[in-house]
PDB file of C-alpha atoms in Angstrom:
ATOM      1  CA  GLN A   9      12.060 -22.248  -9.203  1.00 85.00           C
ATOM      2  CA  ARG A  10       9.257 -22.355 -11.397  1.00 90.00           C
ATOM      3  CA  VAL A  11       7.232 -21.866  -9.173  1.00 91.00           C
ATOM      4  CA  GLN A  12       8.292 -19.791  -7.295  1.00 89.00           C
ATOM      5  CA  ALA A  13       8.828 -17.166  -9.824  1.00 90.00           C
ATOM      6  CA  THR A  14       4.959 -18.192 -11.457  1.00 92.00           C
ATOM      7  CA  ALA A  15       3.216 -17.880  -8.049  1.00 93.00           C
ATOM      8  CA  ASP A  16       2.198 -14.263  -8.238  1.00 95.00           C
ATOM      9  CA  VAL A  17       1.294 -12.737  -4.537  1.00 96.00           C
ATOM     10  CA  LEU A  18      -1.163 -10.737  -4.740  1.00 96.00           C
ATOM     11  CA  GLU A  19      -3.221 -12.631  -7.139  1.00 96.00           C
ATOM     12  CA  VAL A  20      -2.349 -16.153  -4.842  1.00 97.00           C
ATOM     13  CA  VAL A  21      -3.545 -13.830  -1.720  1.00 97.00           C
ATOM     14  CA  GLU A  22      -6.593 -13.129  -2.902  1.00 96.00           C
ATOM     15  CA  GLY A  23      -7.860 -16.276  -4.079  1.00 95.00           C
ATOM     16  CA  TYR A  24      -8.623 -16.271   0.452  1.00 96.00           C
ATOM     17  CA  LEU A  25      -8.802 -13.177   1.267  1.00 96.00           C
ATOM     18  CA  THR A  26     -10.727  -9.730   0.129  1.00 95.00           C
ATOM     19  CA  LEU A  27      -8.061  -7.101  -0.902  1.00 96.00           C
ATOM     20  CA  LYS A  28      -8.639  -2.826  -1.580  1.00 96.00           C
ATOM     21  CA  LYS A  29      -5.510  -1.081  -3.475  1.00 96.00           C
ATOM     22  CA  ARG A  30      -4.026   2.338  -1.468  1.00 95.00           C
ATOM     23  CA  GLY A  31      -1.768   3.865  -2.944  1.00 94.00           C
ATOM     24  CA  THR A  32       1.773   0.787  -3.958  1.00 94.00           C
ATOM     25  CA  ASN A  33       0.269  -1.551  -1.709  1.00 97.00           C
ATOM     26  CA  TRP A  34      -3.687  -3.992  -1.897  1.00 97.00           C
ATOM     27  CA  TRP A  35      -4.905  -3.682   2.067  1.00 97.00           C
ATOM     28  CA  ALA A  36      -6.605  -6.713   3.875  1.00 97.00           C
ATOM     29  CA  LEU A  37      -7.882  -7.403   7.656  1.00 96.00           C
ATOM     30  CA  PRO A  38      -5.563  -9.849   8.588  1.00 95.00           C
ATOM     31  CA  PRO A  39      -6.475 -13.563   7.604  1.00 95.00           C
ATOM     32  CA  PHE A  40      -4.405 -14.507  11.325  1.00 91.00           C
ATOM     33  CA  THR A  41      -6.493 -12.784  13.880  1.00 92.00           C
ATOM     34  CA  ASP A  42      -9.501 -11.353  14.690  1.00 91.00           C
ATOM     35  CA  GLU A  43      -9.048  -7.339  13.981  1.00 90.00           C
ATOM     36  CA  LYS A  44     -11.137  -5.644  12.112  1.00 92.00           C
ATOM     37  CA  THR A  45      -9.263  -3.067  11.168  1.00 93.00           C
ATOM     38  CA  PRO A  46      -6.862  -3.340   7.357  1.00 94.00           C
ATOM     39  CA  SER A  47      -3.299  -4.763   8.746  1.00 95.00           C
ATOM     40  CA  PHE A  48      -2.403  -6.883   5.672  1.00 97.00           C
ATOM     41  CA  SER A  49      -0.829  -5.433   2.905  1.00 97.00           C
ATOM     42  CA  VAL A  50       0.367  -6.838  -0.618  1.00 97.00           C
ATOM     43  CA  ASN A  51       2.898  -5.490  -2.053  1.00 97.00           C
ATOM     44  CA  PRO A  52       2.877  -6.862  -5.613  1.00 95.00           C
ATOM     45  CA  GLN A  53       5.688  -5.122  -7.361  1.00 95.00           C
ATOM     46  CA  LYS A  54       7.893  -6.883  -4.202  1.00 95.00           C
ATOM     47  CA  GLY A  55       6.207  -9.866  -4.189  1.00 95.00           C
ATOM     48  CA  ILE A  56       5.647 -10.086  -0.550  1.00 96.00           C
ATOM     49  CA  TYR A  57       2.859  -9.576   1.943  1.00 97.00           C
ATOM     50  CA  LYS A  58       2.947  -8.383   5.569  1.00 97.00           C
ATOM     51  CA  CYS A  59       0.679  -9.604   8.461  1.00 96.00           C
ATOM     52  CA  PHE A  60       0.804  -5.289  11.147  1.00 95.00           C
ATOM     53  CA  SER A  61      -1.051  -7.470  13.526  1.00 93.00           C
ATOM     54  CA  THR A  62       0.811 -10.843  13.915  1.00 93.00           C
ATOM     55  CA  GLY A  63       4.442  -9.811  11.692  1.00 94.00           C
ATOM     56  CA  LYS A  64       3.709 -12.423   9.686  1.00 95.00           C
ATOM     57  CA  GLY A  65       4.998 -11.938   5.824  1.00 95.00           C
ATOM     58  CA  GLY A  66       6.641 -13.724   3.528  1.00 96.00           C
ATOM     59  CA  ASP A  67       6.182 -14.775  -0.346  1.00 96.00           C
ATOM     60  CA  ALA A  68       3.469 -16.224  -2.339  1.00 96.00           C
ATOM     61  CA  ILE A  69       4.481 -19.987  -1.296  1.00 96.00           C
ATOM     62  CA  SER A  70       4.819 -18.894   2.988  1.00 96.00           C
ATOM     63  CA  PHE A  71       1.247 -17.606   2.375  1.00 97.00           C
ATOM     64  CA  VAL A  72      -0.051 -20.675   0.647  1.00 97.00           C
ATOM     65  CA  MET A  73       1.846 -23.117   3.988  1.00 96.00           C
ATOM     66  CA  GLU A  74       0.451 -19.976   6.659  1.00 95.00           C
ATOM     67  CA  MET A  75      -3.277 -20.671   5.068  1.00 96.00           C
ATOM     68  CA  GLU A  76      -3.348 -24.135   4.194  1.00 95.00           C
ATOM     69  CA  GLY A  77      -1.292 -25.494   7.461  1.00 94.00           C
ATOM     70  CA  ILE A  78       1.148 -27.743   5.068  1.00 95.00           C
ATOM     71  CA  ASN A  79       4.633 -26.941   4.410  1.00 94.00           C
ATOM     72  CA  PHE A  80       7.128 -25.506   1.813  1.00 94.00           C
ATOM     73  CA  VAL A  81       7.466 -29.172  -0.076  1.00 91.00           C
ATOM     74  CA  GLU A  82       3.363 -29.001  -0.367  1.00 94.00           C
ATOM     75  CA  ALA A  83       2.800 -25.467  -0.849  1.00 95.00           C
ATOM     76  CA  ILE A  84       4.948 -26.065  -4.307  1.00 94.00           C
ATOM     77  CA  ARG A  85       2.722 -29.085  -5.257  1.00 93.00           C
ATOM     78  CA  PHE A  86       0.211 -26.686  -4.621  1.00 95.00           C
ATOM     79  CA  LEU A  87       0.755 -24.061  -6.033  1.00 96.00           C
ATOM     80  CA  ALA A  88       2.154 -25.331  -9.228  1.00 95.00           C
ATOM     81  CA  LYS A  89      -1.210 -27.837  -9.731  1.00 93.00           C
ATOM     82  CA  LYS A  90      -2.764 -24.418  -9.506  1.00 93.00           C
ATOM     83  CA  TYR A  91      -1.166 -22.745 -11.878  1.00 93.00           C
ATOM     84  CA  ASN A  92      -0.234 -26.151 -14.320  1.00 92.00           C
ATOM     85  CA  ILE A  93       4.009 -26.289 -13.760  1.00 92.00           C
ATOM     86  CA  PRO A  94       4.520 -30.360 -13.720  1.00 90.00           C
ATOM     87  CA  ILE A  95       7.048 -30.960 -11.103  1.00 84.00           C
ATOM     88  CA  GLU A  96       9.574 -34.215 -11.055  1.00 77.00           C
ATOM     89  CA  GLU A  97       9.651 -35.495  -8.303  1.00 70.00           C
ATOM     90  CA  GLU A  98      12.384 -38.026  -7.513  1.00 66.00           C
ATOM     91  CA  THR A  99      12.023 -40.093  -3.811  1.00 62.00           C
ATOM     92  CA  THR A 100      13.286 -43.718  -2.987  1.00 67.00           C
ATOM     93  CA  GLU A 101      10.955 -43.373  -0.006  1.00 65.00           C
ATOM     94  CA  THR A 102       7.663 -45.268  -0.496  1.00 74.00           C
ATOM     95  CA  LYS A 103       4.614 -44.105  -0.126  1.00 77.00           C
ATOM     96  CA  GLU A 104       3.622 -45.358   3.527  1.00 81.00           C
ATOM     97  CA  GLU A 105       6.982 -43.698   4.520  1.00 83.00           C
ATOM     98  CA  GLN A 106       5.578 -40.582   2.773  1.00 81.00           C
ATOM     99  CA  THR A 107       2.678 -40.466   4.818  1.00 85.00           C
ATOM    100  CA  ILE A 108       4.142 -41.058   8.347  1.00 88.00           C
ATOM    101  CA  ARG A 109       6.867 -38.188   7.361  1.00 86.00           C
ATOM    102  CA  GLU A 110       3.825 -35.745   6.588  1.00 89.00           C
ATOM    103  CA  SER A 111       1.845 -37.247   9.220  1.00 90.00           C
ATOM    104  CA  LEU A 112       5.447 -36.221  11.329  1.00 91.00           C
ATOM    105  CA  LEU A 113       5.869 -32.434   9.713  1.00 90.00           C
ATOM    106  CA  ILE A 114       2.146 -32.220  10.892  1.00 90.00           C
ATOM    107  CA  ALA A 115       2.459 -32.784  14.197  1.00 91.00           C
ATOM    108  CA  LEU A 116       5.483 -30.396  14.881  1.00 92.00           C
ATOM    109  CA  ASN A 117       4.093 -27.696  12.765  1.00 89.00           C
ATOM    110  CA  PHE A 118       0.914 -27.845  15.427  1.00 90.00           C
ATOM    111  CA  ALA A 119       3.541 -28.074  18.336  1.00 90.00           C
ATOM    112  CA  LYS A 120       5.324 -24.940  17.374  1.00 90.00           C
ATOM    113  CA  ASN A 121       2.708 -23.299  16.561  1.00 88.00           C
ATOM    114  CA  HIS A 122       1.047 -23.609  20.277  1.00 89.00           C
ATOM    115  CA  TYR A 123       4.284 -22.874  21.814  1.00 89.00           C
ATOM    116  CA  GLN A 124       4.416 -19.384  19.650  1.00 87.00           C
ATOM    117  CA  THR A 125       1.318 -18.595  21.357  1.00 86.00           C
ATOM    118  CA  LEU A 126       1.934 -19.546  24.405  1.00 88.00           C
ATOM    119  CA  LEU A 127       5.021 -17.591  24.530  1.00 87.00           C
ATOM    120  CA  ASN A 128       3.641 -14.339  22.620  1.00 77.00           C
TER     121      ASN A 128
END
């Protein structure tokens, strides 16, 4: 919760894209497509982003998940490190079990993206 409250969507997105302010939102070329017109919007007051060319949207955590191709837990770790927020993890998994689990999640995420592309 602390990471979610601290992670500023505008600051996080600016780490990946060049944004320009127009009205209350900040705009950029979409990072998920090769579109040449700015259709990616960040609303810092609401703490959200929206890509109008793909329909993707969310908060700073979901943006990091999309850009880095990582899961929710990894995105929390990523942002916690960026904002120097210590996180305590309780786990009964061994390192090997955790590696296997993360590998499976990566494979499932790849499959999900592949089938979404086929269905679009």
